[in-house]
Amino acid sequence: MSRLPSQCRVCHAWPAQPVCEACISQFAQPQSRCRSCALPLPASATRCGICLKNPPPLDECLAAVSYEYPWSQLIQDFKFHGEPGLTRTFAMLLRAAPWVEPLIDQADLLLPLPLSPQRLQERGYNQAHLLSRRLHPGKTRADLLLRIKHTPAQHTLKRALRLSVLQDAFALEPLLAHEIKGRRLVLIDDVMTTGASLHAAARVLRAGGALAVSAIAFARTE
């Protein structure tokens, strides 16, 4: 399908996709990351020391880029400035990231990290849901995992407070909880910072009988 030309959001080249090939080549090179928390690692390692010592509740965690220029500003626009059109570019970069395609193929379901009703009303859409549908609409389920506790925006909180406010923030939809038993699930989010939200959601899914729980985030803070 033909598309109208646009200007690159990074280098302002015209005509181009929202992020042109030259900028993708410059700013989205594949990077070796810890397979448990997605932090950058030397190419010879697969798990960081922290995850080896204290394994997180995720079987695997993958990310496409680091939360830095130019992606940090584009994500801000995507989440807070009403620009869901960036979904296609972010999903394309995610699918090109190491190990993401196999993880999606092996998953039974993709579960976008839910927003509270208050946050969803403020924003008008769940950016994680948009990403998940772009990655695999047939496997995306936004009705199984609920956010039942409204919390302050996580990027405004320190790690200890994030962990505290996220206790009991997620729950399974009671009438559908049986659908995750014995299934391989992948949580989808736009940004992973401390991992507190993804870990809290993963614990709920494991308690509900999921066989495996992994996560994919577009960007990872360092």
PDB file of C-alpha atoms in Angstrom:
ATOM      1  CA  MET A   1       0.000   0.000   0.000  1.00  0.00           C
ATOM      2  CA  SER A   2       1.405   3.407  -0.942  1.00  0.00           C
ATOM      3  CA  ARG A   3       1.963   5.898   1.844  1.00  0.00           C
ATOM      4  CA  LEU A   4       2.244   9.649   1.821  1.00  0.00           C
ATOM      5  CA  PRO A   5       5.864  10.772   2.274  1.00  0.00           C
ATOM      6  CA  SER A   6       6.825  12.358   5.568  1.00  0.00           C
ATOM      7  CA  GLN A   7       9.805  13.973   7.236  1.00  0.00           C
ATOM      8  CA  CYS A   8      12.215  12.047   9.472  1.00  0.00           C
ATOM      9  CA  ARG A   9      11.530  13.009  13.084  1.00  0.00           C
ATOM     10  CA  VAL A  10      15.229  12.809  13.935  1.00  0.00           C
ATOM     11  CA  CYS A  11      17.304  14.303  11.098  1.00  0.00           C
ATOM     12  CA  HIS A  12      14.393  16.041   9.289  1.00  0.00           C
ATOM     13  CA  ALA A  13      15.286  14.450   5.939  1.00  0.00           C
ATOM     14  CA  TRP A  14      12.510  14.681   3.366  1.00  0.00           C
ATOM     15  CA  PRO A  15      10.875  12.550   2.102  1.00  0.00           C
ATOM     16  CA  ALA A  16      11.296   9.732   4.629  1.00  0.00           C
ATOM     17  CA  GLN A  17       9.516   7.466   7.070  1.00  0.00           C
ATOM     18  CA  PRO A  18       8.914   8.813  10.613  1.00  0.00           C
ATOM     19  CA  VAL A  19      12.473   7.631  11.334  1.00  0.00           C
ATOM     20  CA  CYS A  20      14.601   7.278   8.215  1.00  0.00           C
ATOM     21  CA  GLU A  21      16.849   4.329   7.433  1.00  0.00           C
ATOM     22  CA  ALA A  22      20.003   6.368   8.045  1.00  0.00           C
ATOM     23  CA  CYS A  23      18.877   7.313  11.559  1.00  0.00           C
ATOM     24  CA  ILE A  24      17.783   3.764  12.321  1.00  0.00           C
ATOM     25  CA  SER A  25      21.215   2.550  11.215  1.00  0.00           C
ATOM     26  CA  GLN A  26      22.907   5.163  13.408  1.00  0.00           C
ATOM     27  CA  PHE A  27      20.758   4.992  16.540  1.00  0.00           C
ATOM     28  CA  ALA A  28      19.241   1.489  16.625  1.00  0.00           C
ATOM     29  CA  GLN A  29      22.165  -0.880  16.179  1.00  0.00           C
ATOM     30  CA  PRO A  30      21.581  -4.270  17.876  1.00  0.00           C
ATOM     31  CA  GLN A  31      23.204  -4.404  21.302  1.00  0.00           C
ATOM     32  CA  SER A  32      24.083  -7.315  23.547  1.00  0.00           C
ATOM     33  CA  ARG A  33      21.774  -7.264  26.577  1.00  0.00           C
ATOM     34  CA  CYS A  34      21.071  -9.325  29.671  1.00  0.00           C
ATOM     35  CA  ARG A  35      18.434 -11.869  28.704  1.00  0.00           C
ATOM     36  CA  SER A  36      16.739 -11.410  32.104  1.00  0.00           C
ATOM     37  CA  CYS A  37      16.579  -7.609  32.482  1.00  0.00           C
ATOM     38  CA  ALA A  38      17.659  -6.181  29.069  1.00  0.00           C
ATOM     39  CA  LEU A  39      20.491  -4.050  30.458  1.00  0.00           C
ATOM     40  CA  PRO A  40      23.490  -3.711  28.092  1.00  0.00           C
ATOM     41  CA  LEU A  41      26.199  -6.336  28.543  1.00  0.00           C
ATOM     42  CA  PRO A  42      29.473  -7.317  26.889  1.00  0.00           C
ATOM     43  CA  ALA A  43      28.853  -9.607  23.928  1.00  0.00           C
ATOM     44  CA  SER A  44      30.337 -12.593  25.774  1.00  0.00           C
ATOM     45  CA  ALA A  45      27.708 -12.524  28.573  1.00  0.00           C
ATOM     46  CA  THR A  46      24.029 -13.479  28.527  1.00  0.00           C
ATOM     47  CA  ARG A  47      23.001 -12.608  32.119  1.00  0.00           C
ATOM     48  CA  CYS A  48      24.120  -9.746  34.353  1.00  0.00           C
ATOM     49  CA  GLY A  49      25.463 -10.379  37.855  1.00  0.00           C
ATOM     50  CA  ILE A  50      22.390  -8.974  39.569  1.00  0.00           C
ATOM     51  CA  CYS A  51      20.040 -11.323  37.685  1.00  0.00           C
ATOM     52  CA  LEU A  52      22.293 -14.306  38.323  1.00  0.00           C
ATOM     53  CA  LYS A  53      22.274 -13.547  42.044  1.00  0.00           C
ATOM     54  CA  ASN A  54      18.585 -12.630  42.288  1.00  0.00           C
ATOM     55  CA  PRO A  55      16.672 -14.032  39.290  1.00  0.00           C
ATOM     56  CA  PRO A  56      13.698 -11.829  38.343  1.00  0.00           C
ATOM     57  CA  PRO A  57      10.202 -13.310  37.834  1.00  0.00           C
ATOM     58  CA  LEU A  58      10.680 -13.095  34.051  1.00  0.00           C
ATOM     59  CA  ASP A  59      12.021 -16.009  32.022  1.00  0.00           C
ATOM     60  CA  GLU A  60      13.305 -13.570  29.433  1.00  0.00           C
ATOM     61  CA  CYS A  61      13.288  -9.805  28.912  1.00  0.00           C
ATOM     62  CA  LEU A  62      14.118  -8.120  25.600  1.00  0.00           C
ATOM     63  CA  ALA A  63      14.411  -4.524  24.392  1.00  0.00           C
ATOM     64  CA  ALA A  64      15.154  -2.892  21.054  1.00  0.00           C
ATOM     65  CA  VAL A  65      16.897   0.347  22.076  1.00  0.00           C
ATOM     66  CA  SER A  66      18.212   2.248  25.076  1.00  0.00           C
ATOM     67  CA  TYR A  67      16.103   5.061  26.474  1.00  0.00           C
ATOM     68  CA  GLU A  68      18.261   7.872  25.151  1.00  0.00           C
ATOM     69  CA  TYR A  69      18.396  10.297  22.214  1.00  0.00           C
ATOM     70  CA  PRO A  70      16.515  10.171  19.884  1.00  0.00           C
ATOM     71  CA  TRP A  71      14.175   7.503  21.238  1.00  0.00           C
ATOM     72  CA  SER A  72      13.486   9.168  24.583  1.00  0.00           C
ATOM     73  CA  GLN A  73      11.820  12.181  22.938  1.00  0.00           C
ATOM     74  CA  LEU A  74       9.937  10.047  20.431  1.00  0.00           C
ATOM     75  CA  ILE A  75       8.584   7.881  23.258  1.00  0.00           C
ATOM     76  CA  GLN A  76       7.483  10.987  25.135  1.00  0.00           C
ATOM     77  CA  ASP A  77       5.575  12.083  22.030  1.00  0.00           C
ATOM     78  CA  PHE A  78       4.136   8.588  21.614  1.00  0.00           C
ATOM     79  CA  LYS A  79       2.879   8.373  25.206  1.00  0.00           C
ATOM     80  CA  PHE A  80       2.030  11.878  26.280  1.00  0.00           C
ATOM     81  CA  HIS A  81       1.567  14.020  23.174  1.00  0.00           C
ATOM     82  CA  GLY A  82      -1.005  12.016  21.261  1.00  0.00           C
ATOM     83  CA  GLU A  83       1.201  10.538  18.546  1.00  0.00           C
ATOM     84  CA  PRO A  84       0.176   6.872  18.262  1.00  0.00           C
ATOM     85  CA  GLY A  85       1.341   6.913  14.637  1.00  0.00           C
ATOM     86  CA  LEU A  86       4.846   6.086  15.936  1.00  0.00           C
ATOM     87  CA  THR A  87       3.593   2.597  16.827  1.00  0.00           C
ATOM     88  CA  ARG A  88       4.484   1.187  13.409  1.00  0.00           C
ATOM     89  CA  THR A  89       8.115   2.376  13.601  1.00  0.00           C
ATOM     90  CA  PHE A  90       8.588   1.120  17.158  1.00  0.00           C
ATOM     91  CA  ALA A  91       7.087  -2.286  16.359  1.00  0.00           C
ATOM     92  CA  MET A  92       9.288  -2.628  13.267  1.00  0.00           C
ATOM     93  CA  LEU A  93      12.406  -1.937  15.349  1.00  0.00           C
ATOM     94  CA  LEU A  94      11.263  -4.375  18.002  1.00  0.00           C
ATOM     95  CA  ARG A  95      10.793  -7.161  15.477  1.00  0.00           C
ATOM     96  CA  ALA A  96      14.315  -6.477  14.176  1.00  0.00           C
ATOM     97  CA  ALA A  97      15.855  -6.735  17.660  1.00  0.00           C
ATOM     98  CA  PRO A  98      17.706  -9.961  18.572  1.00  0.00           C
ATOM     99  CA  TRP A  99      15.517 -12.804  19.891  1.00  0.00           C
ATOM    100  CA  VAL A 100      12.234 -10.868  19.681  1.00  0.00           C
ATOM    101  CA  GLU A 101      10.760 -12.722  16.683  1.00  0.00           C
ATOM    102  CA  PRO A 102      11.406 -16.182  18.193  1.00  0.00           C
ATOM    103  CA  LEU A 103       9.926 -15.122  21.529  1.00  0.00           C
ATOM    104  CA  ILE A 104       6.749 -13.856  19.833  1.00  0.00           C
ATOM    105  CA  ASP A 105       6.525 -17.028  17.738  1.00  0.00           C
ATOM    106  CA  GLN A 106       6.831 -19.243  20.837  1.00  0.00           C
ATOM    107  CA  ALA A 107       4.318 -17.244  22.888  1.00  0.00           C
ATOM    108  CA  ASP A 108       0.733 -18.342  23.267  1.00  0.00           C
ATOM    109  CA  LEU A 109      -0.416 -14.828  24.160  1.00  0.00           C
ATOM    110  CA  LEU A 110       0.923 -11.273  24.213  1.00  0.00           C
ATOM    111  CA  LEU A 111      -0.382  -9.241  27.148  1.00  0.00           C
ATOM    112  CA  PRO A 112       0.051  -5.457  26.957  1.00  0.00           C
ATOM    113  CA  LEU A 113       0.808  -3.989  30.366  1.00  0.00           C
ATOM    114  CA  PRO A 114      -2.534  -2.430  31.354  1.00  0.00           C
ATOM    115  CA  LEU A 115      -3.181   1.144  32.441  1.00  0.00           C
ATOM    116  CA  SER A 116      -5.511   2.102  35.263  1.00  0.00           C
ATOM    117  CA  PRO A 117      -8.912   3.387  34.082  1.00  0.00           C
ATOM    118  CA  GLN A 118      -7.917   6.884  35.211  1.00  0.00           C
ATOM    119  CA  ARG A 119      -4.660   6.833  33.237  1.00  0.00           C
ATOM    120  CA  LEU A 120      -6.390   5.387  30.174  1.00  0.00           C
ATOM    121  CA  GLN A 121      -8.978   8.156  30.290  1.00  0.00           C
ATOM    122  CA  GLU A 122      -6.235  10.798  30.549  1.00  0.00           C
ATOM    123  CA  ARG A 123      -4.201   9.415  27.663  1.00  0.00           C
ATOM    124  CA  GLY A 124      -6.960   8.137  25.412  1.00  0.00           C
ATOM    125  CA  TYR A 125      -5.109   4.944  24.486  1.00  0.00           C
ATOM    126  CA  ASN A 126      -2.778   2.354  25.972  1.00  0.00           C
ATOM    127  CA  GLN A 127       0.534   2.621  24.134  1.00  0.00           C
ATOM    128  CA  ALA A 128       1.503  -0.933  25.156  1.00  0.00           C
ATOM    129  CA  HIS A 129      -1.707  -2.257  23.603  1.00  0.00           C
ATOM    130  CA  LEU A 130      -0.935  -0.457  20.332  1.00  0.00           C
ATOM    131  CA  LEU A 131       2.551  -1.974  20.264  1.00  0.00           C
ATOM    132  CA  SER A 132       1.272  -5.444  21.046  1.00  0.00           C
ATOM    133  CA  ARG A 133      -1.312  -5.354  18.269  1.00  0.00           C
ATOM    134  CA  ARG A 134       1.367  -4.291  15.798  1.00  0.00           C
ATOM    135  CA  LEU A 135       3.635  -7.121  16.902  1.00  0.00           C
ATOM    136  CA  HIS A 136       0.939  -9.812  16.628  1.00  0.00           C
ATOM    137  CA  PRO A 137      -2.765  -8.867  16.614  1.00  0.00           C
ATOM    138  CA  GLY A 138      -3.884 -12.481  16.713  1.00  0.00           C
ATOM    139  CA  LYS A 139      -2.047 -13.217  19.963  1.00  0.00           C
ATOM    140  CA  THR A 140      -2.766  -9.931  21.735  1.00  0.00           C
ATOM    141  CA  ARG A 141      -5.148 -10.095  24.688  1.00  0.00           C
ATOM    142  CA  ALA A 142      -5.872  -6.924  26.631  1.00  0.00           C
ATOM    143  CA  ASP A 143      -8.710  -8.411  28.685  1.00  0.00           C
ATOM    144  CA  LEU A 144      -6.865 -10.932  30.868  1.00  0.00           C
ATOM    145  CA  LEU A 145      -4.596  -8.742  32.994  1.00  0.00           C
ATOM    146  CA  LEU A 146      -6.101  -5.748  34.790  1.00  0.00           C
ATOM    147  CA  ARG A 147      -4.612  -2.784  36.585  1.00  0.00           C
ATOM    148  CA  ILE A 148      -6.844  -2.389  39.620  1.00  0.00           C
ATOM    149  CA  LYS A 149      -4.822   0.215  41.504  1.00  0.00           C
ATOM    150  CA  HIS A 150      -4.138   3.722  40.225  1.00  0.00           C
ATOM    151  CA  THR A 151      -0.583   4.804  41.049  1.00  0.00           C
ATOM    152  CA  PRO A 152       1.507   7.905  40.354  1.00  0.00           C
ATOM    153  CA  ALA A 153       3.383   7.908  37.048  1.00  0.00           C
ATOM    154  CA  GLN A 154       6.223   5.448  37.616  1.00  0.00           C
ATOM    155  CA  HIS A 155       8.928   7.655  36.092  1.00  0.00           C
ATOM    156  CA  THR A 156       8.331  10.159  38.913  1.00  0.00           C
ATOM    157  CA  LEU A 157       9.083   7.633  41.686  1.00  0.00           C
ATOM    158  CA  LYS A 158      12.271   6.153  43.093  1.00  0.00           C
ATOM    159  CA  ARG A 159      12.695   2.386  42.941  1.00  0.00           C
ATOM    160  CA  ALA A 160      11.736   1.617  46.552  1.00  0.00           C
ATOM    161  CA  LEU A 161       8.532   3.629  46.248  1.00  0.00           C
ATOM    162  CA  ARG A 162       7.711   2.021  42.901  1.00  0.00           C
ATOM    163  CA  LEU A 163       7.903  -1.407  44.497  1.00  0.00           C
ATOM    164  CA  SER A 164       5.679  -0.280  47.354  1.00  0.00           C
ATOM    165  CA  VAL A 165       2.920   1.368  45.308  1.00  0.00           C
ATOM    166  CA  LEU A 166       2.756  -1.525  42.836  1.00  0.00           C
ATOM    167  CA  GLN A 167       1.816  -4.083  45.453  1.00  0.00           C
ATOM    168  CA  ASP A 168      -1.608  -5.468  44.483  1.00  0.00           C
ATOM    169  CA  ALA A 169      -1.729  -3.126  41.458  1.00  0.00           C
ATOM    170  CA  PHE A 170      -2.462  -5.959  38.999  1.00  0.00           C
ATOM    171  CA  ALA A 171      -4.996  -8.766  38.954  1.00  0.00           C
ATOM    172  CA  LEU A 172      -6.409 -11.341  36.577  1.00  0.00           C
ATOM    173  CA  GLU A 173      -9.890 -10.903  35.147  1.00  0.00           C
ATOM    174  CA  PRO A 174     -11.750 -13.449  37.342  1.00  0.00           C
ATOM    175  CA  LEU A 175     -13.966 -14.810  34.559  1.00  0.00           C
ATOM    176  CA  LEU A 176     -11.007 -15.330  32.213  1.00  0.00           C
ATOM    177  CA  ALA A 177      -8.220 -16.288  34.619  1.00  0.00           C
ATOM    178  CA  HIS A 178      -8.359 -19.934  33.520  1.00  0.00           C
ATOM    179  CA  GLU A 179      -7.130 -18.931  30.049  1.00  0.00           C
ATOM    180  CA  ILE A 180      -3.555 -18.323  31.213  1.00  0.00           C
ATOM    181  CA  LYS A 181      -3.029 -21.677  32.915  1.00  0.00           C
ATOM    182  CA  GLY A 182      -0.197 -23.598  31.294  1.00  0.00           C
ATOM    183  CA  ARG A 183       0.338 -20.872  28.684  1.00  0.00           C
ATOM    184  CA  ARG A 184       3.503 -19.094  27.557  1.00  0.00           C
ATOM    185  CA  LEU A 185       2.892 -15.386  28.049  1.00  0.00           C
ATOM    186  CA  VAL A 186       4.809 -12.296  26.941  1.00  0.00           C
ATOM    187  CA  LEU A 187       4.184  -8.931  28.568  1.00  0.00           C
ATOM    188  CA  ILE A 188       4.507  -5.921  26.244  1.00  0.00           C
ATOM    189  CA  ASP A 189       5.476  -2.407  27.349  1.00  0.00           C
ATOM    190  CA  ASP A 190       6.986   0.696  25.804  1.00  0.00           C
ATOM    191  CA  VAL A 191       9.708   1.465  28.378  1.00  0.00           C
ATOM    192  CA  MET A 192      11.313  -0.628  31.104  1.00  0.00           C
ATOM    193  CA  THR A 193      12.965   1.428  33.841  1.00  0.00           C
ATOM    194  CA  THR A 194      13.462  -0.544  37.068  1.00  0.00           C
ATOM    195  CA  GLY A 195      11.262  -3.409  35.921  1.00  0.00           C
ATOM    196  CA  ALA A 196       8.957  -2.958  38.921  1.00  0.00           C
ATOM    197  CA  SER A 197       5.733  -2.889  36.878  1.00  0.00           C
ATOM    198  CA  LEU A 198       6.660  -5.827  34.669  1.00  0.00           C
ATOM    199  CA  HIS A 199       7.814  -7.861  37.664  1.00  0.00           C
ATOM    200  CA  ALA A 200       4.632  -7.139  39.611  1.00  0.00           C
ATOM    201  CA  ALA A 201       2.518  -8.215  36.633  1.00  0.00           C
ATOM    202  CA  ALA A 202       4.655 -11.325  36.066  1.00  0.00           C
ATOM    203  CA  ARG A 203       4.141 -12.470  39.664  1.00  0.00           C
ATOM    204  CA  VAL A 204       0.373 -12.232  39.252  1.00  0.00           C
ATOM    205  CA  LEU A 205       0.524 -14.288  36.049  1.00  0.00           C
ATOM    206  CA  ARG A 206       2.755 -16.929  37.621  1.00  0.00           C
ATOM    207  CA  ALA A 207       0.444 -17.174  40.625  1.00  0.00           C
ATOM    208  CA  GLY A 208      -2.401 -17.699  38.173  1.00  0.00           C
ATOM    209  CA  GLY A 209      -0.718 -20.761  36.653  1.00  0.00           C
ATOM    210  CA  ALA A 210       1.183 -19.414  33.625  1.00  0.00           C
ATOM    211  CA  LEU A 211       3.798 -21.844  32.325  1.00  0.00           C
ATOM    212  CA  ALA A 212       6.264 -19.077  31.390  1.00  0.00           C
ATOM    213  CA  VAL A 213       6.269 -15.286  31.572  1.00  0.00           C
ATOM    214  CA  SER A 214       8.626 -13.093  29.544  1.00  0.00           C
ATOM    215  CA  ALA A 215       8.638  -9.423  28.577  1.00  0.00           C
ATOM    216  CA  ILE A 216       9.361  -7.220  25.580  1.00  0.00           C
ATOM    217  CA  ALA A 217       9.870  -3.469  25.927  1.00  0.00           C
ATOM    218  CA  PHE A 218      10.705  -1.071  23.158  1.00  0.00           C
ATOM    219  CA  ALA A 219      13.275   0.844  25.227  1.00  0.00           C
ATOM    220  CA  ARG A 220      15.341   0.130  28.341  1.00  0.00           C
ATOM    221  CA  THR A 221      16.717   2.804  30.630  1.00  0.00           C
ATOM    222  CA  GLU A 222      20.304   2.360  31.717  1.00  0.00           C
TER     223      GLU A 222
END
